[in-house]
Short mmCIF file of C-alpha atoms in Angstrom, two decimals:
data_model
loop_
_atom_site.label_atom_id
_atom_site.label_comp_id
_atom_site.label_asym_id
_atom_site.label_seq_id
_atom_site.Cartn_x
_atom_site.Cartn_y
_atom_site.Cartn_z
CA UNK A 14 -116.37 -56.91 224.27
CA UNK A 15 -114.91 -55.29 227.41
CA UNK A 16 -115.55 -58.17 229.83
CA UNK A 17 -115.51 -61.94 229.79
CA UNK A 18 -117.37 -64.06 232.34
CA UNK A 19 -117.78 -60.99 234.56
CA UNK A 20 -114.05 -60.23 234.46
CA UNK A 21 -113.06 -56.83 233.12
CA UNK A 22 -110.51 -57.24 230.35
CA UNK A 23 -108.94 -53.89 231.23
CA UNK A 24 -107.80 -55.60 234.45
CA UNK A 25 -105.80 -58.00 232.27
CA UNK A 26 -103.91 -55.38 230.34
CA UNK A 27 -106.29 -54.72 227.43
CA UNK A 28 -106.78 -51.25 225.98
CA UNK A 29 -109.89 -50.47 223.92
CA UNK A 30 -109.84 -47.64 221.39
CA UNK A 31 -112.61 -46.20 219.26
CA UNK A 32 -112.37 -43.77 216.39
CA UNK A 33 -113.21 -40.14 217.09
CA UNK A 34 -114.92 -40.01 213.70
CA UNK A 35 -118.63 -40.65 214.10
CA UNK A 36 -119.00 -41.89 210.53
CA UNK A 37 -115.60 -42.90 209.10
CA UNK A 38 -115.40 -42.69 205.31
CA UNK A 39 -111.93 -44.16 204.64
CA UNK A 40 -111.67 -47.82 203.69
CA UNK A 41 -108.49 -49.80 204.34
CA UNK A 42 -107.61 -52.82 202.23
CA UNK A 43 -105.17 -55.47 203.40
CA UNK A 44 -103.27 -56.94 200.48
CA UNK A 45 -101.90 -60.48 200.40
CA UNK A 46 -99.17 -60.22 201.38
CA UNK A 47 -99.05 -56.86 203.14
CA UNK A 48 -96.01 -55.08 204.49
CA UNK A 49 -95.34 -56.05 208.11
CA UNK A 50 -92.88 -54.36 210.46
CA UNK A 51 -91.99 -56.05 213.74
CA UNK A 52 -90.46 -53.76 216.35
CA UNK A 53 -88.75 -56.12 218.77
CA UNK A 54 -85.82 -54.72 220.75
CA UNK A 55 -83.93 -57.16 222.95
CA UNK A 56 -83.38 -54.51 225.65
CA UNK A 57 -84.10 -55.70 229.18
CA UNK A 58 -85.91 -53.90 231.97
CA UNK A 59 -86.25 -54.82 235.63
CA UNK A 60 -84.20 -57.93 234.91
CA UNK A 61 -86.70 -59.21 232.32
CA UNK A 62 -85.78 -59.92 228.71
CA UNK A 63 -88.24 -60.30 225.82
CA UNK A 64 -88.65 -63.87 224.57
CA UNK A 65 -86.74 -64.25 221.26
CA UNK A 66 -89.04 -67.14 220.28
CA UNK A 67 -91.95 -64.68 220.22
CA UNK A 68 -90.76 -63.04 217.00
CA UNK A 69 -89.84 -66.38 215.43
CA UNK A 70 -93.39 -67.59 216.04
CA UNK A 71 -94.87 -64.48 214.40
CA UNK A 72 -92.65 -64.90 211.35
CA UNK A 73 -93.64 -68.56 211.01
CA UNK A 74 -97.33 -67.66 211.06
CA UNK A 75 -96.83 -65.08 208.33
CA UNK A 76 -94.88 -67.54 206.17
CA UNK A 77 -97.68 -70.09 206.60
CA UNK A 78 -100.30 -67.50 205.69
CA UNK A 79 -98.36 -66.41 202.59
CA UNK A 80 -96.20 -69.38 201.53
CA UNK A 81 -93.93 -69.52 198.52
CA UNK A 82 -90.81 -67.68 199.66
CA UNK A 83 -87.70 -69.29 201.00
CA UNK A 84 -85.81 -67.61 203.81
CA UNK A 85 -87.00 -64.25 205.09
CA UNK A 86 -90.11 -62.99 203.23
CA UNK A 87 -89.71 -59.73 201.33
CA UNK A 88 -92.73 -58.17 203.03
CA UNK A 89 -91.40 -58.70 206.58
CA UNK A 90 -88.89 -56.52 208.41
CA UNK A 91 -87.78 -56.65 212.00
CA UNK A 92 -86.02 -53.79 213.79
CA UNK A 93 -84.35 -53.37 217.16
CA UNK A 94 -82.86 -49.86 217.12
CA UNK A 95 -84.32 -46.39 216.61
CA UNK A 96 -82.28 -45.91 213.44
CA UNK A 97 -83.53 -49.20 211.98
CA UNK A 98 -87.09 -48.16 212.82
CA UNK A 99 -86.65 -44.79 211.14
CA UNK A 100 -85.22 -46.41 207.98
CA UNK A 101 -87.97 -49.04 207.86
CA UNK A 102 -90.78 -46.50 208.17
CA UNK A 103 -89.24 -44.40 205.39
CA UNK A 104 -88.66 -47.27 202.98
CA UNK A 105 -91.25 -49.92 203.77
CA UNK A 106 -94.46 -48.07 204.63
CA UNK A 107 -95.82 -51.00 206.66
CA UNK A 108 -99.51 -51.87 206.76
CA UNK A 109 -99.10 -53.61 210.13
CA UNK A 110 -96.68 -52.60 212.87
CA UNK A 111 -96.27 -55.09 215.71
CA UNK A 112 -94.44 -53.84 218.81
CA UNK A 113 -93.03 -56.28 221.35
CA UNK A 114 -90.83 -54.97 224.13
CA UNK A 115 -90.40 -53.06 227.35
CA UNK A 116 -91.64 -49.60 228.21
CA UNK A 117 -90.57 -47.23 230.93
CA UNK A 118 -91.39 -43.71 232.07
CA UNK A 119 -88.78 -41.00 231.57
CA UNK A 120 -89.45 -37.38 232.49
CA UNK A 121 -93.14 -38.20 232.79
CA UNK A 122 -93.35 -39.71 229.29
CA UNK A 123 -93.92 -43.39 228.44
CA UNK A 124 -91.04 -44.68 226.33
CA UNK A 125 -90.27 -47.84 224.40
CA UNK A 126 -86.81 -49.27 225.07
CA UNK A 127 -84.73 -49.86 221.94
CA UNK A 128 -81.33 -51.50 221.60
CA UNK A 129 -78.29 -49.24 221.40
CA UNK A 130 -74.55 -49.33 221.86
CA UNK A 131 -75.10 -48.27 225.48
CA UNK A 132 -77.50 -51.15 226.13
CA UNK A 133 -80.87 -49.46 225.68
CA UNK A 134 -82.30 -46.23 224.29
CA UNK A 135 -85.72 -44.94 225.39
CA UNK A 136 -87.89 -43.49 222.63
CA UNK A 137 -90.96 -41.58 223.84
CA UNK A 138 -94.10 -43.10 222.41
CA UNK A 139 -95.16 -39.60 221.41
CA UNK A 140 -92.13 -39.53 219.09
CA UNK A 141 -93.06 -42.95 217.74
CA UNK A 142 -96.48 -41.51 216.87
CA UNK A 143 -94.75 -38.59 215.12
CA UNK A 144 -92.65 -41.03 213.09
CA UNK A 145 -95.82 -42.77 211.95
CA UNK A 146 -97.30 -39.45 210.90
CA UNK A 147 -94.15 -37.95 209.37
CA UNK A 148 -94.47 -39.26 205.83
CA UNK A 149 -98.28 -39.23 205.84
CA UNK A 150 -98.31 -43.01 205.48
CA UNK A 151 -99.10 -44.32 208.98
CA UNK A 152 -99.75 -48.03 209.42
CA UNK A 153 -103.35 -49.21 209.18
CA UNK A 154 -102.94 -51.49 212.19
CA UNK A 155 -100.76 -51.12 215.28
CA UNK A 156 -100.48 -53.98 217.78
CA UNK A 157 -98.62 -53.11 220.99
CA UNK A 158 -97.62 -56.06 223.17
CA UNK A 159 -95.64 -54.37 225.91
CA UNK A 160 -94.35 -54.92 229.41
CA UNK A 161 -94.86 -51.79 231.46
CA UNK A 162 -94.78 -50.84 235.15
CA UNK A 163 -97.53 -48.26 234.54
CA UNK A 164 -100.69 -47.84 232.47
CA UNK A 165 -100.25 -46.12 229.11
CA UNK A 166 -102.94 -44.12 227.32
CA UNK A 167 -102.51 -45.53 223.81
CA UNK A 168 -105.65 -43.71 222.68
CA UNK A 169 -104.17 -40.32 223.41
CA UNK A 170 -100.89 -41.22 221.70
CA UNK A 171 -102.03 -43.02 218.56
CA UNK A 172 -105.80 -42.68 218.26
CA UNK A 173 -105.71 -39.76 215.81
CA UNK A 174 -103.01 -41.34 213.62
CA UNK A 175 -103.53 -45.10 213.30
CA UNK A 176 -107.00 -46.40 212.30
CA UNK A 177 -106.80 -49.57 214.44
CA UNK A 178 -104.77 -49.75 217.63
CA UNK A 179 -104.66 -52.93 219.70
CA UNK A 180 -102.82 -52.40 222.94
CA UNK A 181 -101.89 -54.82 225.66
CA UNK A 182 -99.86 -53.26 228.45
CA UNK A 183 -98.88 -55.83 231.08
CA UNK A 184 -97.05 -55.43 234.37
CA UNK A 185 -95.58 -58.88 233.68
CA UNK A 186 -95.39 -61.10 230.62
CA UNK A 187 -98.16 -63.67 230.43
CA UNK A 188 -97.95 -67.13 228.88
CA UNK A 189 -100.54 -66.25 226.23
CA UNK A 190 -98.75 -63.10 225.01
CA UNK A 191 -97.40 -64.85 221.93
CA UNK A 192 -100.17 -67.40 221.33
CA UNK A 193 -102.87 -64.76 221.28
CA UNK A 194 -101.02 -62.70 218.69
CA UNK A 195 -100.29 -65.68 216.42
CA UNK A 196 -103.89 -66.91 216.57
CA UNK A 197 -105.11 -63.40 215.76
CA UNK A 198 -102.75 -63.00 212.81
CA UNK A 199 -103.85 -66.31 211.36
CA UNK A 200 -107.54 -65.53 211.79
CA UNK A 201 -107.19 -62.08 210.25
CA UNK A 202 -104.74 -62.70 207.43
CA UNK A 203 -105.33 -66.34 206.53
CA UNK A 204 -109.10 -66.49 207.00
CA UNK A 205 -109.74 -62.93 205.85
CA UNK A 206 -111.78 -61.85 208.85
CA UNK A 207 -112.13 -58.29 210.04
CA UNK A 208 -109.17 -57.76 212.42
CA UNK A 209 -111.35 -56.62 215.33
CA UNK A 210 -113.82 -59.45 214.84
CA UNK A 211 -110.91 -61.88 214.54
CA UNK A 212 -109.48 -60.72 217.88
CA UNK A 213 -112.84 -61.14 219.62
CA UNK A 214 -113.35 -64.62 218.17
CA UNK A 215 -109.84 -65.73 219.09
CA UNK A 216 -110.33 -64.51 222.67
CA UNK A 217 -113.67 -66.30 222.98
CA UNK A 218 -112.47 -69.55 221.47
CA UNK A 219 -108.95 -69.92 222.83
CA UNK A 220 -108.48 -67.52 225.74
CA UNK A 221 -111.76 -67.53 227.61
CA UNK A 222 -110.10 -66.99 230.98
CA UNK A 223 -107.61 -64.33 229.82
#
């Protein structure tokens, strides 16, 4: 599904990736619960700050999908700095990585802005891909919900490393940025649908004009 009602979805920030393997042979199983890593720096860019309620909403969906734990679930981690990200990838081995934040271009490379003692620290997305690949345990699913002044080729960066990459690169935050992700998570993890099919159904049912 690359268009909806004659409107190209790529004009609304969507990125579509396909595997380079003509006949993939590896199966990926999502356990209940699965390890989830949320990368959500609070760093600002162009005067815009990420919505802190966005991450709270994601956490609430996950707790509703997999109830039974008080406080912060053991399967969920949230990071805001490069060091926290590095530690989480080494120790958690997440099945799903959800990225919410700002990107910028530095020396010709797209970078994700992380928190730091100096305000923000840009990490090239190519280095993020290397971190995923480092321990030979990349995530099975990567969802990038980013604000960016320029288009980013997620396929070139992550397509050979992560089996499923969902990328939404927007020049400005849209009102449905959080709702779309929470609906998708619920459809995939609670109802047990294929994650790609779940995304298509959520878009058709709830976001027909997005």
